[in-house]
Coordinates of C-alpha atoms in Angstrom, one line a residue:
M1 CA 17.3 18.6 -119.7
E2 CA 19.3 16.9 -117.4
E3 CA 20.3 14.3 -119.9
R4 CA 21.3 16.6 -122.2
R5 CA 23.8 18.4 -119.3
D6 CA 25.2 15.3 -118.8
K7 CA 25.8 15.0 -122.7
I8 CA 27.6 18.8 -122.9
A9 CA 29.4 17.3 -119.7
R10 CA 30.9 14.4 -121.2
R11 CA 31.9 16.2 -124.3
A12 CA 33.5 19.3 -122.9
V13 CA 35.4 16.4 -120.5
V14 CA 35.9 14.6 -123.8
S15 CA 37.4 17.8 -125.5
A16 CA 39.7 18.6 -122.4
V17 CA 41.1 15.2 -122.8
L18 CA 41.8 15.7 -126.4
V19 CA 43.2 19.0 -126.2
A20 CA 45.7 17.9 -123.3
G21 CA 46.7 14.9 -125.0
A22 CA 47.4 17.0 -128.5
G23 CA 49.3 19.4 -126.2
A24 CA 51.3 16.4 -124.8
A25 CA 51.7 14.6 -128.4
W26 CA 53.1 18.4 -129.5
L27 CA 55.0 18.8 -126.4
V28 CA 56.7 15.2 -126.5
A29 CA 57.4 15.8 -130.1
V30 CA 59.1 19.6 -130.0
A31 CA 59.5 20.6 -126.9
P32 CA 62.5 19.7 -124.1
A33 CA 62.4 15.7 -123.0
G34 CA 61.3 16.4 -119.3
F35 CA 58.6 18.7 -120.4
G36 CA 57.4 16.5 -123.1
F37 CA 57.5 13.6 -120.4
A38 CA 55.5 15.6 -117.8
G39 CA 52.6 16.4 -120.7
A40 CA 52.9 12.3 -121.1
V41 CA 51.5 12.4 -117.0
G42 CA 50.1 15.2 -117.2
V43 CA 47.5 13.3 -120.0
A44 CA 47.7 9.5 -118.1
V45 CA 46.6 11.9 -114.6
V46 CA 43.8 13.0 -116.8
W47 CA 42.1 10.5 -118.1
C48 CA 42.4 8.2 -115.2
V49 CA 40.5 10.6 -113.3
W50 CA 37.8 11.1 -116.3
L51 CA 37.5 7.0 -116.2
E52 CA 36.9 7.2 -112.3
R53 CA 34.4 10.1 -112.8
H54 CA 32.6 8.5 -115.8
P55 CA 31.8 5.0 -115.0
E56 CA 29.5 5.0 -117.9
S57 CA 32.6 5.3 -120.1
H58 CA 33.4 1.4 -119.2
R59 CA 33.4 -0.7 -122.0
T60 CA 30.5 -3.1 -122.5
I61 CA 30.4 -6.8 -123.3
P62 CA 27.7 -9.1 -125.5
E63 CA 26.4 -11.8 -122.8
P64 CA 23.8 -14.5 -123.6
A65 CA 20.2 -13.4 -122.8
P66 CA 17.6 -15.8 -121.6
D67 CA 15.4 -16.0 -124.7
G68 CA 18.4 -17.3 -126.9
G69 CA 19.7 -13.9 -128.3
S70 CA 22.5 -12.0 -126.4
R71 CA 22.4 -8.5 -124.6
I72 CA 24.5 -6.1 -124.0
V73 CA 26.4 -5.6 -120.4
P74 CA 28.9 -3.4 -118.4
E75 CA 32.2 -5.2 -119.1
P76 CA 32.9 -6.0 -114.9
R77 CA 35.1 -3.0 -112.8
G78 CA 38.2 -5.5 -112.2
A79 CA 38.8 -5.8 -115.9
T80 CA 38.6 -2.0 -116.9
D81 CA 40.8 -1.0 -113.3
I82 CA 43.6 -3.5 -115.2
R83 CA 43.3 -1.5 -118.3
R84 CA 43.0 2.0 -117.2
A85 CA 46.8 1.1 -115.0
A86 CA 48.0 -0.8 -118.3
L87 CA 47.2 2.6 -120.2
V88 CA 48.6 4.6 -117.4
L89 CA 52.1 2.4 -117.6
L90 CA 51.7 2.4 -121.1
I91 CA 51.9 6.1 -122.0
L92 CA 54.5 6.6 -119.0
L93 CA 57.0 4.2 -120.5
S94 CA 56.5 4.9 -123.7
S95 CA 56.9 9.0 -123.6
A96 CA 60.3 7.7 -121.3
T97 CA 61.6 5.7 -124.9
V98 CA 60.8 8.9 -126.8
V99 CA 62.6 11.3 -123.9
V100 CA 65.4 8.9 -124.6
A101 CA 65.3 9.7 -128.6
Q102 CA 65.6 13.0 -128.1
T103 CA 68.5 13.1 -126.0
P104 CA 71.5 13.4 -127.7
P105 CA 73.8 9.9 -127.2
S106 CA 76.7 10.2 -124.3
P107 CA 79.8 9.5 -125.4
P108 CA 80.7 5.4 -124.7
P109 CA 82.5 5.0 -120.7
A110 CA 85.8 4.8 -120.5
S111 CA 87.2 1.3 -120.1
P112 CA 87.2 0.0 -116.4
P113 CA 90.1 -0.7 -115.4
P114 CA 91.8 -4.4 -115.9
Q115 CA 91.3 -6.4 -113.0
T116 CA 94.2 -7.5 -110.6
G117 CA 92.0 -10.0 -109.1
S118 CA 88.2 -11.8 -108.2
E119 CA 86.0 -9.3 -106.9
S120 CA 85.4 -9.4 -103.3
P121 CA 82.2 -11.3 -102.3
L122 CA 81.4 -8.2 -100.3
E123 CA 82.1 -5.6 -102.7
G124 CA 79.5 -3.0 -103.0
W125 CA 77.6 -4.4 -100.4
M126 CA 76.6 -2.0 -97.3
L127 CA 75.2 -3.2 -93.9
A128 CA 74.0 -0.3 -91.7
T129 CA 71.8 -0.5 -88.2
T130 CA 69.9 1.6 -86.5
L131 CA 68.3 1.9 -82.9
E132 CA 65.8 4.6 -81.3
G133 CA 65.0 4.8 -77.6
Y134 CA 62.9 7.3 -75.3
Y135 CA 61.2 8.1 -72.5
Q136 CA 58.0 10.5 -72.3
W137 CA 56.0 12.4 -70.0
N138 CA 52.4 12.9 -70.8
V139 CA 51.4 15.8 -68.5
N140 CA 47.7 15.1 -68.9
R141 CA 48.7 11.2 -67.2
P142 CA 46.3 9.4 -69.4
S143 CA 45.4 5.9 -67.4
D144 CA 46.1 4.0 -70.6
R145 CA 49.4 5.7 -70.8
I146 CA 48.8 6.0 -74.5
N147 CA 49.6 9.1 -76.5
L148 CA 46.9 9.6 -78.9
L149 CA 47.7 10.7 -82.3
R150 CA 51.7 10.0 -82.4
A151 CA 53.1 7.6 -84.6
Y152 CA 56.0 5.9 -83.0
D153 CA 56.2 8.1 -79.6
T154 CA 53.0 5.9 -78.4
R155 CA 53.3 5.1 -74.7
A156 CA 54.0 8.0 -71.7
N157 CA 56.1 6.9 -68.5
V158 CA 57.3 3.8 -70.1
F159 CA 60.9 3.4 -71.2
S160 CA 60.2 2.1 -74.5
I161 CA 61.9 0.8 -77.6
Q162 CA 60.8 3.0 -80.8
Q163 CA 62.6 1.0 -83.6
A164 CA 65.2 -1.1 -84.3
V165 CA 66.4 -1.9 -87.8
L166 CA 68.9 -3.9 -89.9
L167 CA 69.5 -2.6 -93.6
V168 CA 71.6 -4.5 -96.0
E169 CA 71.7 -3.3 -99.9
K170 CA 73.6 -3.8 -103.0
A171 CA 72.3 -0.7 -104.8
P172 CA 72.4 -1.1 -108.9
D173 CA 76.2 1.1 -109.9
V174 CA 75.8 1.1 -113.4
A175 CA 79.7 2.7 -113.5
N176 CA 81.1 -0.6 -112.8
G177 CA 79.2 -2.8 -114.7
R178 CA 76.7 -3.9 -112.1
R179 CA 72.6 -2.7 -113.2
A180 CA 70.7 -5.1 -110.9
G181 CA 70.7 -4.3 -106.8
M182 CA 68.6 -5.0 -103.8
R183 CA 67.1 -3.8 -101.0
L184 CA 66.3 -5.1 -97.6
D185 CA 65.2 -3.6 -94.4
L186 CA 64.1 -5.8 -91.2
Q187 CA 62.4 -3.6 -88.3
F188 CA 61.6 -4.5 -84.7
G189 CA 59.5 -2.5 -81.7
Q190 CA 56.6 -0.5 -81.6
A191 CA 57.1 1.3 -85.2
T192 CA 56.1 -2.8 -86.5
E193 CA 52.2 -2.0 -84.7
T194 CA 51.9 1.2 -86.3
V195 CA 53.3 1.0 -89.8
Q196 CA 53.2 -2.4 -90.8
G197 CA 49.5 -2.5 -91.0
G198 CA 46.4 -4.5 -89.2
A199 CA 43.6 -6.7 -90.4
A200 CA 42.0 -3.2 -91.6
N201 CA 44.1 -3.3 -94.3
E202 CA 46.2 -6.1 -94.8
P203 CA 44.5 -9.4 -94.9
R204 CA 47.4 -11.5 -93.6
P205 CA 49.6 -8.5 -91.6
N206 CA 51.5 -10.7 -90.0
V207 CA 53.4 -12.9 -92.8
Y208 CA 55.2 -9.5 -93.4
R209 CA 55.3 -7.8 -90.1
H210 CA 58.8 -7.5 -89.4
V211 CA 59.6 -6.4 -93.4
W212 CA 59.7 -2.8 -93.5
Q213 CA 61.4 -2.9 -97.2
A214 CA 62.1 -5.7 -99.7
Y215 CA 62.9 -4.7 -103.3
G216 CA 64.8 -5.5 -106.0
S217 CA 66.1 -2.6 -108.7
Y218 CA 67.1 -2.9 -112.6
I219 CA 68.6 0.0 -114.2
L220 CA 67.3 -0.2 -117.9
P221 CA 70.0 0.2 -120.5
L222 CA 67.9 3.3 -122.2
G223 CA 70.4 6.0 -122.5
R224 CA 69.2 7.3 -119.1
D225 CA 69.5 5.4 -115.7
V226 CA 65.9 4.5 -115.7
Q227 CA 65.5 2.3 -112.5
I228 CA 62.4 -0.4 -112.1
D229 CA 61.8 -1.3 -108.2
F230 CA 59.8 -4.4 -107.4
G231 CA 58.8 -5.5 -103.7
K232 CA 57.5 -3.4 -100.8
F233 CA 58.9 0.2 -100.4
A234 CA 58.2 3.5 -98.4
S235 CA 56.5 5.7 -99.2
N236 CA 57.4 9.5 -100.7
L237 CA 54.0 10.7 -99.4
G238 CA 55.1 13.6 -97.1
Y239 CA 58.0 15.5 -95.7
E240 CA 59.5 13.2 -92.7
T241 CA 61.0 9.6 -93.2
N242 CA 60.8 6.4 -91.4
Y243 CA 64.1 6.8 -89.6
A244 CA 64.7 9.6 -86.4
K245 CA 68.2 10.5 -87.5
D246 CA 67.6 11.9 -91.3
N247 CA 64.6 14.1 -89.4
N248 CA 64.2 17.5 -87.5
N249 CA 62.6 15.9 -84.4
F250 CA 62.5 12.9 -82.5
S251 CA 58.2 12.1 -82.5
R252 CA 56.6 11.9 -85.9
A253 CA 54.7 14.5 -88.0
Y254 CA 50.5 13.8 -87.8
L255 CA 50.9 14.0 -91.9
F256 CA 53.8 10.8 -91.2
N257 CA 51.4 9.3 -89.5
F258 CA 48.7 9.9 -91.8
L259 CA 49.4 9.3 -94.6
P260 CA 50.4 6.1 -96.5
F261 CA 53.8 4.6 -94.6
Y262 CA 54.8 2.2 -97.6
H263 CA 53.4 0.3 -100.6
S264 CA 53.8 -3.1 -102.7
G265 CA 54.6 -3.1 -106.6
L266 CA 56.1 -1.6 -109.1
R267 CA 58.0 1.5 -109.6
T268 CA 59.4 3.5 -112.3
T269 CA 62.2 6.3 -111.2
I270 CA 63.3 8.5 -114.7
P271 CA 66.0 10.8 -114.1
V272 CA 65.2 13.3 -116.7
N273 CA 68.0 15.7 -116.1
D274 CA 69.9 17.1 -112.7
K275 CA 66.7 18.8 -112.2
L276 CA 63.9 16.8 -112.7
T277 CA 63.5 13.2 -112.2
L278 CA 59.7 11.4 -112.6
M279 CA 58.5 8.3 -110.9
Y280 CA 55.5 5.9 -111.2
M281 CA 54.7 3.7 -109.4
L282 CA 51.3 0.9 -109.5
T283 CA 51.1 -0.9 -106.4
N284 CA 48.5 -2.7 -104.0
G285 CA 47.2 0.6 -102.3
I286 CA 48.2 2.1 -99.2
Q287 CA 49.7 0.1 -96.3
Q288 CA 49.0 -3.4 -98.5
T289 CA 51.9 -5.8 -99.0
E290 CA 49.1 -8.2 -100.1
D291 CA 46.1 -6.7 -102.1
F292 CA 42.3 -6.2 -100.6
N293 CA 40.6 -5.5 -103.3
N294 CA 40.6 -5.9 -107.6
F295 CA 42.4 -2.1 -108.3
K296 CA 45.9 -1.4 -108.7
S297 CA 46.3 2.0 -107.0
N298 CA 48.7 4.9 -109.1
H299 CA 51.0 7.4 -107.7
V300 CA 52.8 10.0 -110.3
A301 CA 55.4 12.4 -108.4
A302 CA 57.8 14.8 -110.3
V303 CA 60.9 15.9 -107.8
I304 CA 62.4 19.0 -109.0
K305 CA 65.4 21.1 -108.1
P306 CA 65.5 24.2 -109.5
A307 CA 68.5 25.7 -107.8
S308 CA 71.2 23.2 -105.7
K309 CA 69.9 24.3 -102.5
V310 CA 66.0 23.8 -103.1
T311 CA 64.3 20.5 -103.7
W312 CA 60.6 20.4 -104.8
T313 CA 58.5 17.2 -104.7
V314 CA 55.0 16.9 -105.9
N315 CA 52.8 14.2 -105.2
Y316 CA 49.5 12.6 -106.7
Y317 CA 48.2 9.4 -105.8
F318 CA 44.8 7.9 -106.3
G319 CA 43.1 4.4 -105.7
Q320 CA 40.2 2.0 -104.4
E321 CA 41.0 1.4 -100.8
Q322 CA 38.3 -0.3 -99.4
P323 CA 38.2 -4.1 -99.0
D324 CA 35.5 -5.7 -101.2
G325 CA 35.3 -9.0 -98.6
G326 CA 35.4 -11.4 -102.1
E327 CA 32.7 -9.9 -103.4
P328 CA 32.6 -9.2 -106.9
D329 CA 30.7 -5.9 -106.2
G330 CA 32.6 -4.1 -103.3
P331 CA 32.9 -0.8 -102.8
D332 CA 34.0 1.2 -105.6
G333 CA 35.2 4.6 -103.9
F334 CA 38.4 6.5 -104.4
F335 CA 40.9 7.8 -102.1
R336 CA 43.1 10.5 -103.6
V337 CA 46.2 12.5 -102.3
F338 CA 47.6 15.6 -103.6
D339 CA 50.9 16.4 -101.6
T340 CA 53.6 18.5 -102.3
Y341 CA 56.7 19.2 -99.9
V342 CA 60.0 21.5 -100.6
A343 CA 62.8 21.4 -98.6
F344 CA 65.2 24.8 -98.8
A345 CA 68.7 24.7 -97.0
P346 CA 70.2 28.1 -97.5
T347 CA 73.2 27.7 -95.8
D348 CA 75.1 24.8 -94.4
R349 CA 73.9 25.5 -90.9
A350 CA 69.9 26.1 -91.7
S351 CA 67.2 24.1 -93.2
F352 CA 63.9 24.5 -93.5
G353 CA 60.5 22.8 -95.1
L354 CA 57.1 22.9 -96.0
D355 CA 54.7 20.2 -96.2
V356 CA 50.9 20.8 -98.1
N357 CA 48.6 18.6 -98.3
R358 CA 44.8 17.6 -99.3
V359 CA 43.0 14.2 -98.8
T360 CA 39.7 13.1 -99.9
S361 CA 38.0 9.5 -99.0
E362 CA 34.7 8.4 -100.0
V363 CA 33.7 4.2 -99.7
T364 CA 31.8 4.0 -102.5
R365 CA 31.9 6.3 -105.9
G366 CA 29.8 9.5 -105.4
G367 CA 29.0 8.6 -102.2
P368 CA 29.8 11.2 -99.0
E369 CA 33.0 12.1 -99.7
G370 CA 35.9 12.5 -96.2
R371 CA 38.1 15.4 -96.6
L372 CA 41.5 15.9 -94.6
T373 CA 43.9 19.6 -95.6
G374 CA 46.9 19.7 -94.0
L375 CA 49.9 21.6 -93.5
G376 CA 53.1 21.3 -91.8
A377 CA 56.2 23.7 -91.7
Y378 CA 59.8 22.6 -90.3
A379 CA 62.8 24.7 -89.6
R380 CA 66.3 23.4 -88.2
Y381 CA 69.4 25.3 -87.4
L382 CA 73.2 24.0 -86.1
V383 CA 73.8 25.9 -83.2
T384 CA 77.2 24.2 -82.9
T385 CA 78.8 21.5 -84.7
P386 CA 77.3 19.0 -81.8
A387 CA 74.3 21.1 -81.1
A388 CA 70.9 21.9 -83.0
L389 CA 68.0 23.4 -82.6
A390 CA 64.4 22.3 -84.5
L391 CA 61.0 23.3 -84.7
R392 CA 57.8 22.3 -85.8
Y393 CA 54.3 23.3 -86.7
E394 CA 51.3 22.0 -88.3
W395 CA 47.8 22.3 -88.8
L396 CA 45.2 19.9 -90.1
D397 CA 41.7 20.4 -90.6
D398 CA 40.4 16.8 -90.4
D399 CA 37.3 17.6 -92.0
G400 CA 35.9 14.4 -92.6
G401 CA 37.7 12.2 -89.4
L402 CA 40.0 10.8 -91.2
F403 CA 42.8 11.2 -88.8
G404 CA 41.8 10.9 -85.4
G405 CA 38.0 9.3 -85.7
V406 CA 35.7 12.7 -85.7
P407 CA 35.6 16.0 -87.4
Q408 CA 37.9 18.5 -85.6
V409 CA 41.0 21.1 -86.3
L410 CA 44.3 19.7 -84.8
Q411 CA 47.1 21.8 -84.2
E412 CA 50.8 21.1 -83.2
I413 CA 53.8 22.5 -82.2
T414 CA 57.5 20.7 -81.1
V415 CA 60.7 22.1 -80.1
T416 CA 63.6 20.0 -80.1
A417 CA 67.1 20.6 -78.7
E418 CA 70.1 18.0 -80.2
H419 CA 73.6 17.0 -78.8
K420 CA 75.2 14.9 -81.2
F421 CA 77.7 12.7 -79.5
S422 CA 79.9 11.3 -82.3
D423 CA 79.4 9.8 -85.6
G424 CA 76.5 7.5 -84.9
F425 CA 74.9 8.3 -81.6
L426 CA 72.9 11.9 -80.4
A427 CA 70.5 12.8 -78.4
R428 CA 67.2 14.8 -78.6
G429 CA 65.5 16.5 -75.8
E430 CA 61.9 17.5 -76.8
F431 CA 58.7 19.1 -75.7
R432 CA 55.5 18.9 -77.9
R433 CA 51.9 20.4 -76.9
D434 CA 48.9 18.6 -79.5
W435 CA 45.3 20.8 -79.5
S436 CA 42.3 20.4 -80.9
D437 CA 38.8 22.9 -81.4
T438 CA 37.2 20.3 -79.4
V439 CA 37.9 18.4 -76.1
F440 CA 39.6 15.1 -77.6
F441 CA 42.8 13.9 -75.7
P442 CA 42.3 11.7 -72.4
A443 CA 43.6 12.7 -69.0
H444 CA 43.9 10.5 -65.7
D445 CA 40.5 12.0 -64.2
L446 CA 39.0 9.9 -67.1
E447 CA 38.0 13.2 -68.6
L448 CA 38.5 14.5 -71.8
R449 CA 40.4 17.6 -72.3
K450 CA 41.8 20.2 -75.4
G451 CA 45.5 19.5 -75.0
Q452 CA 48.4 17.0 -74.6
N453 CA 51.4 18.5 -73.7
T454 CA 54.4 15.8 -73.8
V455 CA 58.0 16.1 -72.7
L456 CA 60.5 13.5 -74.5
V457 CA 64.0 12.2 -74.1
G458 CA 65.0 10.5 -77.4
L459 CA 68.7 8.3 -77.8
V460 CA 69.2 7.1 -81.5
W461 CA 72.3 5.0 -82.3
W462 CA 73.5 3.9 -85.9
M463 CA 76.4 1.7 -86.8
G464 CA 77.4 0.8 -90.6
N465 CA 79.3 1.5 -93.5
K466 CA 75.8 3.2 -95.3
K467 CA 76.1 6.9 -95.3
G468 CA 74.0 9.7 -95.6
P469 CA 70.2 9.3 -95.1
Y470 CA 68.4 5.7 -94.9

């Protein structure tokens, strides 16, 4: 009876995949280009999820038997993983070609003006630097002066350099005949200890310690600006970014601290139209400049702009994030992230954000599964031209202890006052309260408490010819 139910379940999943595939094929063939590609992305996700849930679907290969005959054995998981990743990439790239084919050809660009002299060696290069520093007081006065669950502002009662960054970039510029580009972010300070990995997830963390981002880009001549990036780049999971000047608050959110900071691999970005951009990444994993197993992780995303003042991002990430220790049959459990966030700016002075997140993690396939559900809400209001107020609230149900190490429900609220003295320098004063449903935060009397209150003054400088967010 159990075997019969398994067969019925497998047939149901296969039927769902076939229906999804047929629907996606129809969308690619007759629907608008953006929906056709979205259908293909859906097929890729459904197929990969089915494969990871049904390991018995792996192919088999013949192997010589001891009696001189042959026997059938499962194909090594690494080969199946590579084939799976190749299938996803093939679906995305082939459907991208269809999208381009469905798009009416653009008129030929106007001839560039005649050159009056040779191009300057610095033409198109952008150079920027930023420095973030702070002083923070923790009301609990922990004896080791460590603020728990903080990403960058990890020290109390210390004048600290949060991060110092040197950024060099020459972006592709098709209008001026340049399809290739590159970017390099060198990072120093406390941030490197948080985001740049350790022995738990980087085989050789010190080799890449100060390289926050380093990638080359190329825009394919497919009628659309389809951009391929290769190297190490910041993750787009989560609402906040690495740079304080581009965030509402000085301290980083729980979700920023918990979600992946960076990935290394191949990233494809396809601007379908002015309202939809699609992305696919094939990477080593989370916080892995070099991989520690044979599985390549996948990330699909869509950035939607239904209106000029609204940007909605949807992400789905999955991969095997357990080190195999060099053994052929290492842990094969999956780490999965569904993350979606929306940014809304109804006026030039007010902006709002909402981030919803669901994470599951398992060491072995089918084994115990840790879960985390999170929500973050963000608001900012420009009171006057140099002054602004910001508010952030977060709620995390860390049922599996994935973030804090123990099962608990965490909350935090942060109030930030900002004064921008000039273009290139601002100060922020910040009050933050973290609290849990269990005793968790250390205090000076060596006891654990349910809450942690901090007061911070942060300073941010940024200089260079790069405009807008870093």
